[in-house]
């Protein structure tokens, strides 16, 4: 194992130690879950950006772009960045004013205990794919930098356990502080690497012109037919709307020191994510010009397109650039993985376990949150080890369950006063039922993708479930009043001088 490996290990150890030091700031569940609501603006921006700039941004998106062009990455980064921007503009403010600990608390306060349980379970399950993608990428990185001495299997376990250590002790404080460091490394590293690679092939313009000539930007907008438009909407909505009712997005807004920090931190963090997500795309396409034979080998059915960018850096850049790249990649993975380990653990403890044991003190709740974090880490590592989906597919599929169950109740609960408990439960139940049924009975051949069918069903459930009981009640009351003669005084008669003759 060479110098690259030891530099990577040194960086890994330092970042873990920083996370452990941040644990000294955690004194209660509020510190652990939302950093005591003390984060300044620059840290809110950093933790939003770093959390979303994960393995899919560095490995998954570029590989998908090379295979499918820009039309293949509608969900991420377009849908993902729009999610953060729209959340900041429209939802961060109202949710921040409610002073909640978890997103599950919103559903409890607005719709009751049953809705809280159902949405919380859906949110927790959705994190399996996202965290699994980060753990998979960690195994890949350790395997590469160790020249194969560390298998991908053991790389996954090493990565997940070390991230668990500082997340366990430091919670949201550890994540926020390490995210700030990791954002700097990602931004600086990616810019320097981009300059180095661009210099090898004549500049950025040469790469862009080649991609345009190859038709990589021709398929952004869908074909002018129903199937194309529906497919475009399904890809965009899955990330844009499905990732809004998520604890990690909510957590970053709630951790801000002020309401304005919560709103604009999410907007700026999402905007930065969109811009920098295209740097790895640029690097990956550059590989087709620098080493087309290598790219062609990885683009076959037997190959792994996610290996194109790491291989390019290892074979065609000096040691300093390699250190910067893998440091930035590890930063991206760590920030995303730690955040997505904490979020479901906090939500499950606060909204599922705590109501079952209301006598628990805050100290015991904090211990429970840490214990659930350990259990979730073990489960998600096993899931990643046994999954054969790509990193991009894991992330994209993760949000379908929250799209069809939690998004409509969240938005209608904030903006529609007539939304009721019955409407929310109908939205959750119908969304999940139609989504699952579409997957099993229609599958990939369905004209309407399962997640879009579930979203429409959830919308119908909310409207009908909220308005129908009120309509029936008014109708029954009016019928009873009519039979009892209470309406006689407002029914016009022939003697009424105001009746038209």
Coordinates of C-alpha atoms in Angstrom, one line a residue:
X1 CA 0.0 0.0 0.0
X2 CA 1.4 3.4 -1.1
X3 CA 1.5 6.9 0.1
X4 CA -2.1 7.6 -1.1
X5 CA -3.5 5.0 1.3
X6 CA -1.7 6.5 4.3
X7 CA -2.7 10.0 3.4
X8 CA -6.3 8.8 3.2
X9 CA -6.1 7.0 6.5
X10 CA -4.5 10.1 8.2
X11 CA -7.3 12.3 7.0
X12 CA -9.9 9.8 8.1
X13 CA -8.5 9.6 11.6
X14 CA -8.3 13.4 11.9
X15 CA -11.9 13.9 10.8
X16 CA -13.1 11.2 13.3
X17 CA -11.2 12.9 16.1
X18 CA -12.8 16.2 15.2
X19 CA -16.2 14.6 15.3
X20 CA -15.4 13.1 18.7
X21 CA -14.3 16.5 20.0
X22 CA -17.6 17.9 18.9
X23 CA -19.3 15.4 21.2
X24 CA -18.3 17.6 24.1
X25 CA -21.1 20.0 23.0
X26 CA -23.8 17.4 23.4
X27 CA -25.6 17.6 26.8
X28 CA -29.2 16.6 25.9
X29 CA -31.4 15.3 23.1
X30 CA -31.9 18.7 21.6
X31 CA -28.1 19.1 21.2
X32 CA -27.8 15.6 19.7
X33 CA -30.7 16.0 17.3
X34 CA -30.6 19.6 16.1
X35 CA -27.4 21.1 17.7
X36 CA -29.4 23.0 20.2
X37 CA -30.6 25.4 17.4
X38 CA -27.3 27.2 17.6
X39 CA -25.8 26.8 14.1
X40 CA -24.7 30.1 12.4
X41 CA -25.5 30.7 8.7
X42 CA -22.3 29.5 7.2
X43 CA -22.6 26.2 9.1
X44 CA -26.2 25.7 8.0
X45 CA -25.1 26.2 4.3
X46 CA -22.1 23.9 4.8
X47 CA -24.1 21.1 6.3
X48 CA -26.9 21.3 3.7
X49 CA -24.3 21.2 0.9
X50 CA -22.1 18.5 2.4
X51 CA -24.9 16.2 3.3
X52 CA -26.3 16.1 -0.2
X53 CA -22.9 16.1 -2.0
X54 CA -22.5 12.3 -1.4
X55 CA -21.2 9.3 -3.3
X56 CA -23.9 9.6 -5.9
X57 CA -22.7 13.1 -6.8
X58 CA -19.1 12.0 -7.3
X59 CA -19.6 8.5 -8.6
X60 CA -23.3 7.8 -9.4
X61 CA -24.3 10.9 -11.4
X62 CA -21.2 11.0 -13.7
X63 CA -21.6 7.3 -14.5
X64 CA -25.3 7.8 -15.3
X65 CA -24.5 10.9 -17.5
X66 CA -22.0 8.9 -19.6
X67 CA -24.6 6.2 -20.1
X68 CA -27.8 8.2 -20.6
X69 CA -26.8 11.8 -21.2
X70 CA -28.4 14.7 -19.3
X71 CA -31.8 13.1 -19.5
X72 CA -30.6 10.4 -17.1
X73 CA -29.8 12.8 -14.3
X74 CA -33.0 14.7 -14.1
X75 CA -33.7 13.3 -10.6
X76 CA -30.2 14.3 -9.3
X77 CA -28.9 17.0 -9.3
X78 CA -31.9 18.8 -10.9
X79 CA -34.6 17.4 -8.6
X80 CA -32.4 17.2 -5.6
X81 CA -31.2 20.8 -5.7
X82 CA -34.8 22.0 -6.4
X83 CA -35.9 20.1 -3.4
X84 CA -33.6 22.1 -1.1
X85 CA -34.4 25.4 -2.7
X86 CA -38.1 25.0 -2.6
X87 CA -38.0 23.6 0.9
X88 CA -36.1 26.7 2.0
X89 CA -38.4 29.1 0.3
X90 CA -41.8 27.6 1.3
X91 CA -41.5 25.0 4.2
X92 CA -38.4 25.9 6.3
X93 CA -40.1 29.0 7.8
X94 CA -43.4 27.5 8.8
X95 CA -41.7 24.4 10.2
X96 CA -39.1 26.4 12.1
X97 CA -41.8 28.5 13.8
X98 CA -43.3 25.2 15.2
X99 CA -40.1 24.6 17.2
X100 CA -40.2 20.8 16.6
X101 CA -37.5 18.2 17.2
X102 CA -38.3 15.8 14.3
X103 CA -40.4 15.9 11.1
X104 CA -42.5 13.2 12.7
X105 CA -43.5 15.7 15.4
X106 CA -45.2 17.7 12.7
X107 CA -47.4 14.8 11.6
X108 CA -48.3 14.1 15.2
X109 CA -49.2 17.7 16.0
X110 CA -51.1 18.2 12.8
X111 CA -52.8 14.8 12.3
X112 CA -52.4 12.7 15.4
X113 CA -50.6 9.6 16.6
X114 CA -51.5 7.2 13.8
X115 CA -50.2 9.5 11.1
X116 CA -47.1 10.1 13.1
X117 CA -46.3 6.3 13.3
X118 CA -47.0 5.6 9.6
X119 CA -45.0 8.5 8.2
X120 CA -42.1 8.0 10.6
X121 CA -41.8 4.3 9.6
X122 CA -41.9 5.3 5.9
X123 CA -39.2 7.9 6.5
X124 CA -37.0 5.5 8.4
X125 CA -37.3 2.8 5.6
X126 CA -36.5 5.4 2.9
X127 CA -33.0 6.0 4.5
X128 CA -31.9 2.4 3.8
X129 CA -31.2 3.2 0.2
X130 CA -29.5 6.5 0.7
X131 CA -27.2 5.3 3.5
X132 CA -26.6 2.1 1.7
X133 CA -25.3 4.0 -1.2
X134 CA -22.7 5.8 1.0
X135 CA -21.6 2.5 2.7
X136 CA -21.2 0.9 -0.8
X137 CA -19.1 3.8 -1.9
X138 CA -16.9 3.6 1.2
X139 CA -16.1 0.0 0.5
X140 CA -15.2 0.9 -3.1
X141 CA -12.9 3.7 -2.0
X142 CA -11.0 1.6 0.6
X143 CA -10.6 -1.2 -1.9
X144 CA -9.2 1.2 -4.5
X145 CA -6.7 3.2 -2.3
X146 CA -5.4 0.0 -0.7
X147 CA -4.6 -1.5 -4.1
X148 CA -7.1 -4.3 -3.3
X149 CA -5.6 -5.2 0.1
X150 CA -8.8 -4.2 1.8
X151 CA -11.8 -5.9 0.2
X152 CA -14.9 -4.0 -0.6
X153 CA -16.7 -6.1 2.1
X154 CA -14.3 -5.0 4.8
X155 CA -14.1 -1.5 3.5
X156 CA -17.9 -1.2 4.1
X157 CA -17.6 -2.4 7.7
X158 CA -14.5 -0.2 8.4
X159 CA -16.2 2.9 7.0
X160 CA -19.6 2.4 8.6
X161 CA -18.1 1.7 12.1
X162 CA -15.8 4.7 12.1
X163 CA -18.6 7.0 11.0
X164 CA -20.8 5.5 13.7
X165 CA -18.2 6.4 16.3
X166 CA -18.3 10.1 16.0
X167 CA -22.0 10.2 15.1
X168 CA -22.8 8.2 18.2
X169 CA -21.0 10.7 20.5
X170 CA -21.4 14.0 18.7
X171 CA -24.8 13.8 17.0
X172 CA -25.7 16.9 15.0
X173 CA -22.9 18.9 16.4
X174 CA -20.3 16.5 15.2
X175 CA -21.9 16.4 11.8
X176 CA -22.2 20.2 11.5
X177 CA -18.5 20.8 12.4
X178 CA -17.1 18.0 10.2
X179 CA -19.4 19.1 7.4
X180 CA -17.8 22.5 7.4
X181 CA -14.4 21.0 7.0
X182 CA -15.6 18.6 4.4
X183 CA -17.3 21.3 2.4
X184 CA -14.0 23.2 2.1
X185 CA -12.2 20.1 1.0
X186 CA -14.9 19.2 -1.5
X187 CA -15.0 22.7 -3.1
X188 CA -11.3 23.3 -3.2
X189 CA -10.4 19.8 -4.2
X190 CA -12.9 19.6 -7.0
X191 CA -11.8 23.0 -8.4
X192 CA -8.1 22.0 -8.4
X193 CA -8.8 18.6 -9.9
X194 CA -11.0 20.1 -12.6
X195 CA -8.3 22.6 -13.5
X196 CA -5.7 19.8 -13.7
X197 CA -7.8 17.5 -15.9
X198 CA -9.0 20.4 -18.1
X199 CA -5.3 21.4 -18.7
X200 CA -4.6 17.9 -20.1
X201 CA -7.2 18.2 -22.9
X202 CA -7.2 21.9 -23.9
X203 CA -9.7 23.5 -21.5
X204 CA -13.3 23.3 -20.3
X205 CA -14.7 24.5 -23.6
X206 CA -13.1 21.6 -25.5
X207 CA -14.8 19.1 -23.2
X208 CA -18.2 20.8 -23.4
X209 CA -18.1 21.1 -27.1
X210 CA -17.3 17.4 -27.4
X211 CA -20.2 16.5 -25.1
X212 CA -22.6 18.6 -27.1
X213 CA -21.4 17.0 -30.4
X214 CA -21.9 13.6 -28.9
X215 CA -25.5 14.5 -28.1
X216 CA -25.2 14.3 -24.3
X217 CA -27.3 17.4 -23.9
X218 CA -30.0 16.6 -26.4
X219 CA -32.4 14.7 -24.2
X220 CA -33.0 17.0 -21.3
X221 CA -36.6 17.8 -22.3
X222 CA -38.9 14.8 -22.8
X223 CA -40.4 13.8 -26.1
X224 CA -43.6 15.6 -27.0
X225 CA -45.8 12.6 -26.1
X226 CA -47.6 11.4 -22.9
X227 CA -45.1 8.6 -22.1
X228 CA -42.1 11.0 -22.4
X229 CA -43.7 13.7 -20.3
X230 CA -44.9 11.3 -17.6
X231 CA -41.4 9.7 -17.4
X232 CA -39.8 13.1 -17.0
X233 CA -42.2 14.1 -14.2
X234 CA -41.7 10.8 -12.4
X235 CA -37.9 11.2 -12.4
X236 CA -38.1 14.9 -11.3
X237 CA -40.8 14.5 -8.7
X238 CA -39.2 11.5 -7.0
X239 CA -36.2 13.5 -5.7
X240 CA -37.7 17.0 -5.7
X241 CA -40.8 16.1 -3.7
X242 CA -40.0 12.7 -2.2
X243 CA -36.9 14.1 -0.3
X244 CA -38.8 17.1 1.3
X245 CA -40.5 15.1 4.1
X246 CA -37.1 13.9 5.3
X247 CA -35.5 14.3 8.7
X248 CA -32.1 15.4 7.4
X249 CA -33.6 18.3 5.4
X250 CA -35.8 19.2 8.3
X251 CA -32.9 18.8 10.8
X252 CA -30.7 21.3 9.0
X253 CA -33.4 24.0 9.0
X254 CA -34.2 23.3 12.7
X255 CA -30.6 23.5 13.7
X256 CA -30.2 27.1 12.5
X257 CA -29.9 29.9 15.0
X258 CA -32.6 32.0 13.3
X259 CA -35.5 31.6 10.9
X260 CA -33.8 33.5 8.2
X261 CA -30.7 31.2 8.5
X262 CA -33.0 28.2 8.2
X263 CA -34.6 29.5 5.0
X264 CA -31.6 30.9 3.1
X265 CA -29.1 28.3 4.3
X266 CA -31.2 25.7 2.6
X267 CA -31.6 27.8 -0.6
X268 CA -27.9 28.6 -0.8
X269 CA -26.8 25.1 0.1
X270 CA -29.0 23.7 -2.6
X271 CA -27.7 26.1 -5.2
X272 CA -24.1 25.3 -4.4
X273 CA -24.9 21.6 -4.7
X274 CA -26.4 22.1 -8.1
X275 CA -23.3 24.0 -9.4
X276 CA -20.6 21.6 -8.0
X277 CA -22.5 18.4 -8.9
X278 CA -21.4 19.1 -12.5
X279 CA -17.7 19.1 -11.7
X280 CA -17.6 15.3 -11.4
X281 CA -19.7 15.1 -14.6
X282 CA -17.1 17.2 -16.3
X283 CA -14.3 15.0 -15.0
X284 CA -16.0 11.8 -16.1
X285 CA -16.6 13.0 -19.6
X286 CA -13.0 14.2 -19.8
X287 CA -12.1 10.5 -19.3
X288 CA -13.7 9.7 -22.6
X289 CA -11.2 12.0 -24.3
X290 CA -8.1 11.2 -22.2
X291 CA -8.5 7.4 -22.0
X292 CA -11.4 6.2 -24.3
X293 CA -10.4 2.6 -24.1
X294 CA -10.6 2.5 -20.3
X295 CA -14.1 4.2 -20.5
X296 CA -15.3 1.7 -23.1
X297 CA -14.2 -1.2 -20.9
X298 CA -16.2 0.1 -17.9
X299 CA -19.3 0.9 -19.9
X300 CA -19.8 -2.7 -20.9
X301 CA -22.4 -5.0 -19.1
X302 CA -19.6 -6.6 -17.2
X303 CA -17.9 -3.3 -16.2
X304 CA -18.7 -0.8 -13.5
X305 CA -19.1 2.8 -14.8
X306 CA -18.7 4.1 -11.3
X307 CA -15.1 3.1 -11.5
X308 CA -14.3 5.5 -14.4
X309 CA -13.6 8.6 -12.4
X310 CA -11.4 6.9 -9.7
X311 CA -9.5 5.1 -12.4
X312 CA -8.9 8.3 -14.4
X313 CA -7.5 10.0 -11.3
X314 CA -5.3 7.1 -10.4
X315 CA -3.9 6.6 -13.9
X316 CA -3.7 10.2 -15.2
X317 CA -2.9 12.5 -12.3
X318 CA 0.0 13.2 -9.9
X319 CA -0.1 12.1 -6.2
X320 CA -1.3 15.4 -5.0
X321 CA -4.4 15.3 -7.2
X322 CA -5.1 11.8 -6.2
X323 CA -4.9 12.8 -2.5
X324 CA -7.3 15.8 -3.2
X325 CA -9.7 13.6 -5.1
X326 CA -10.0 10.8 -2.7
X327 CA -10.0 13.3 0.2
X328 CA -12.9 15.1 -1.4
X329 CA -14.7 11.8 -2.2
X330 CA -14.3 10.6 1.4
X331 CA -15.5 14.0 2.6
X332 CA -18.6 13.7 0.5
X333 CA -19.4 10.2 1.6
X334 CA -18.7 10.8 5.3
X335 CA -20.8 13.9 5.5
X336 CA -23.7 12.3 3.7
X337 CA -23.4 9.0 5.6
X338 CA -23.2 10.5 9.1
X339 CA -26.2 12.7 8.4
X340 CA -28.3 9.9 7.1
X341 CA -27.4 7.6 10.0
X342 CA -28.4 10.2 12.5
X343 CA -31.7 11.4 10.9
X344 CA -33.7 8.1 11.0
X345 CA -32.3 7.1 14.4
X346 CA -33.5 10.4 16.0
X347 CA -36.9 10.1 14.2
X348 CA -37.5 6.5 15.2
X349 CA -36.6 7.2 18.9
X350 CA -38.6 10.4 19.2
X351 CA -41.7 9.3 17.4
X352 CA -41.9 5.6 17.9
X353 CA -40.1 4.6 21.1
X354 CA -40.5 7.7 23.3
X355 CA -44.4 7.6 23.2
X356 CA -44.3 4.0 24.2
X357 CA -42.3 4.9 27.3
X358 CA -43.4 8.4 28.3
X359 CA -41.7 8.1 31.7
X360 CA -38.2 8.2 30.1
X361 CA -36.0 11.1 31.2
X362 CA -34.1 13.2 28.6
X363 CA -30.9 11.3 29.5
X364 CA -32.5 8.0 28.7
X365 CA -34.0 9.3 25.5
X366 CA -30.5 10.4 24.5
X367 CA -29.1 7.0 25.3
X368 CA -31.9 5.4 23.2
X369 CA -31.1 7.7 20.2
X370 CA -27.5 6.5 20.4
X371 CA -28.5 2.9 20.7
X372 CA -30.9 3.1 17.7
X373 CA -28.0 4.7 15.7
X374 CA -25.9 1.6 16.4
X375 CA -28.7 -0.8 15.3
X376 CA -29.5 1.2 12.2
X377 CA -25.8 1.3 11.2
X378 CA -25.6 -2.5 11.4
X379 CA -28.8 -3.0 9.4
X380 CA -27.9 -0.5 6.7
X381 CA -24.4 -2.0 6.3
X382 CA -25.9 -5.5 5.9
X383 CA -28.4 -4.0 3.3
X384 CA -25.5 -2.4 1.4
X385 CA -23.5 -5.6 1.4
X386 CA -26.4 -7.6 0.0
X387 CA -27.7 -5.1 -2.6
X388 CA -26.7 -5.3 -6.2
X389 CA -28.2 -1.9 -7.2
X390 CA -25.9 1.0 -8.4
X391 CA -25.2 3.9 -6.1
X392 CA -27.4 6.2 -8.3
X393 CA -30.3 3.7 -8.2
X394 CA -30.1 3.3 -4.5
X395 CA -30.4 7.0 -3.9
X396 CA -33.1 7.6 -6.5
X397 CA -35.3 4.7 -5.3
X398 CA -34.9 5.7 -1.7
X399 CA -37.4 8.5 -1.9
X400 CA -40.3 6.8 -3.6
X401 CA -41.8 5.6 -0.3
X402 CA -41.8 9.2 1.2
X403 CA -43.1 10.6 -2.1
X404 CA -46.2 8.5 -2.0
X405 CA -46.9 8.6 1.7
X406 CA -45.5 11.7 3.4
X407 CA -45.2 14.5 0.9
X408 CA -48.9 15.3 0.4
X409 CA -49.7 15.3 4.1
X410 CA -46.8 17.6 4.8
X411 CA -47.6 20.2 2.1
X412 CA -51.3 20.2 2.7
X413 CA -50.8 20.3 6.5
X414 CA -48.8 23.5 6.2
X415 CA -50.8 25.3 3.5
X416 CA -54.4 23.9 3.6
X417 CA -56.5 24.5 6.7
X418 CA -59.1 22.1 5.7
X419 CA -56.7 19.1 5.8
X420 CA -57.9 16.7 8.4
X421 CA -56.7 13.6 10.2
X422 CA -58.9 11.4 8.0
X423 CA -57.5 13.1 4.9
X424 CA -53.9 12.5 6.0
X425 CA -54.6 8.9 6.8
X426 CA -56.4 8.4 3.5
X427 CA -53.4 10.0 1.6
X428 CA -50.9 7.8 3.4
X429 CA -52.8 4.6 2.9
X430 CA -53.9 5.1 -0.7
X431 CA -50.5 6.4 -1.7
X432 CA -48.7 3.3 -0.3
X433 CA -51.4 0.9 -1.6
X434 CA -51.4 2.1 -5.2
X435 CA -47.6 2.4 -5.2
X436 CA -47.1 -1.2 -4.0
X437 CA -49.8 -2.5 -6.2
X438 CA -48.3 -0.8 -9.3
X439 CA -44.9 -2.3 -8.5
X440 CA -46.2 -5.9 -8.2
X441 CA -48.9 -5.9 -10.9
X442 CA -47.7 -3.4 -13.5
X443 CA -43.9 -3.1 -12.9
X444 CA -41.7 -1.4 -15.5
X445 CA -44.3 -1.8 -18.2
X446 CA -46.7 0.6 -16.6
X447 CA -47.6 3.7 -18.6
X448 CA -47.8 5.6 -15.2
X449 CA -44.7 4.9 -13.1
X450 CA -45.6 3.4 -9.7
X451 CA -44.3 6.4 -7.7
X452 CA -46.3 8.8 -9.8
X453 CA -49.5 6.7 -9.5
X454 CA -48.9 6.6 -5.7
X455 CA -48.5 10.4 -5.6
X456 CA -51.7 11.0 -7.4
X457 CA -53.5 8.5 -5.2
X458 CA -52.2 10.3 -2.1
X459 CA -53.5 13.6 -3.5
X460 CA -56.9 12.2 -4.1
X461 CA -56.9 10.6 -0.7
X462 CA -56.2 13.9 1.0
X463 CA -58.9 15.8 -0.9
X464 CA -61.6 13.2 -0.6
X465 CA -60.7 12.2 3.0
X466 CA -60.7 15.8 4.2
X467 CA -63.8 17.0 2.4
X468 CA -66.1 14.0 2.2
X469 CA -66.8 13.7 6.0
X470 CA -67.5 17.4 6.2
X471 CA -69.8 17.2 3.2
X472 CA -71.7 14.2 4.6
X473 CA -72.0 15.9 8.0
X474 CA -73.4 19.1 6.5
X475 CA -75.8 17.1 4.4
X476 CA -77.1 15.0 7.3
X477 CA -77.5 18.1 9.5
X478 CA -79.4 19.9 6.7
X479 CA -81.6 16.9 6.2
X480 CA -82.4 16.7 9.9
X481 CA -83.1 20.4 10.1
X482 CA -85.4 20.1 7.2
X483 CA -87.4 17.3 8.7
X484 CA -87.6 19.1 12.1
X485 CA -89.1 22.2 10.5
X486 CA -86.1 24.4 11.4
X487 CA -85.8 25.5 7.8
X488 CA -89.4 26.6 7.4
X489 CA -88.6 30.1 8.3
X490 CA -86.2 30.5 5.4
X491 CA -88.4 28.7 2.8
X492 CA -90.3 31.2 0.7
X493 CA -94.1 31.0 0.6
X494 CA -96.6 32.5 -1.7
X495 CA -97.5 35.1 0.9
X496 CA -93.9 36.3 1.1
X497 CA -93.8 39.7 -0.6
X498 CA -90.2 39.0 -1.8
X499 CA -91.1 35.9 -3.9
X500 CA -91.1 36.7 -7.6
X501 CA -94.5 36.6 -9.2

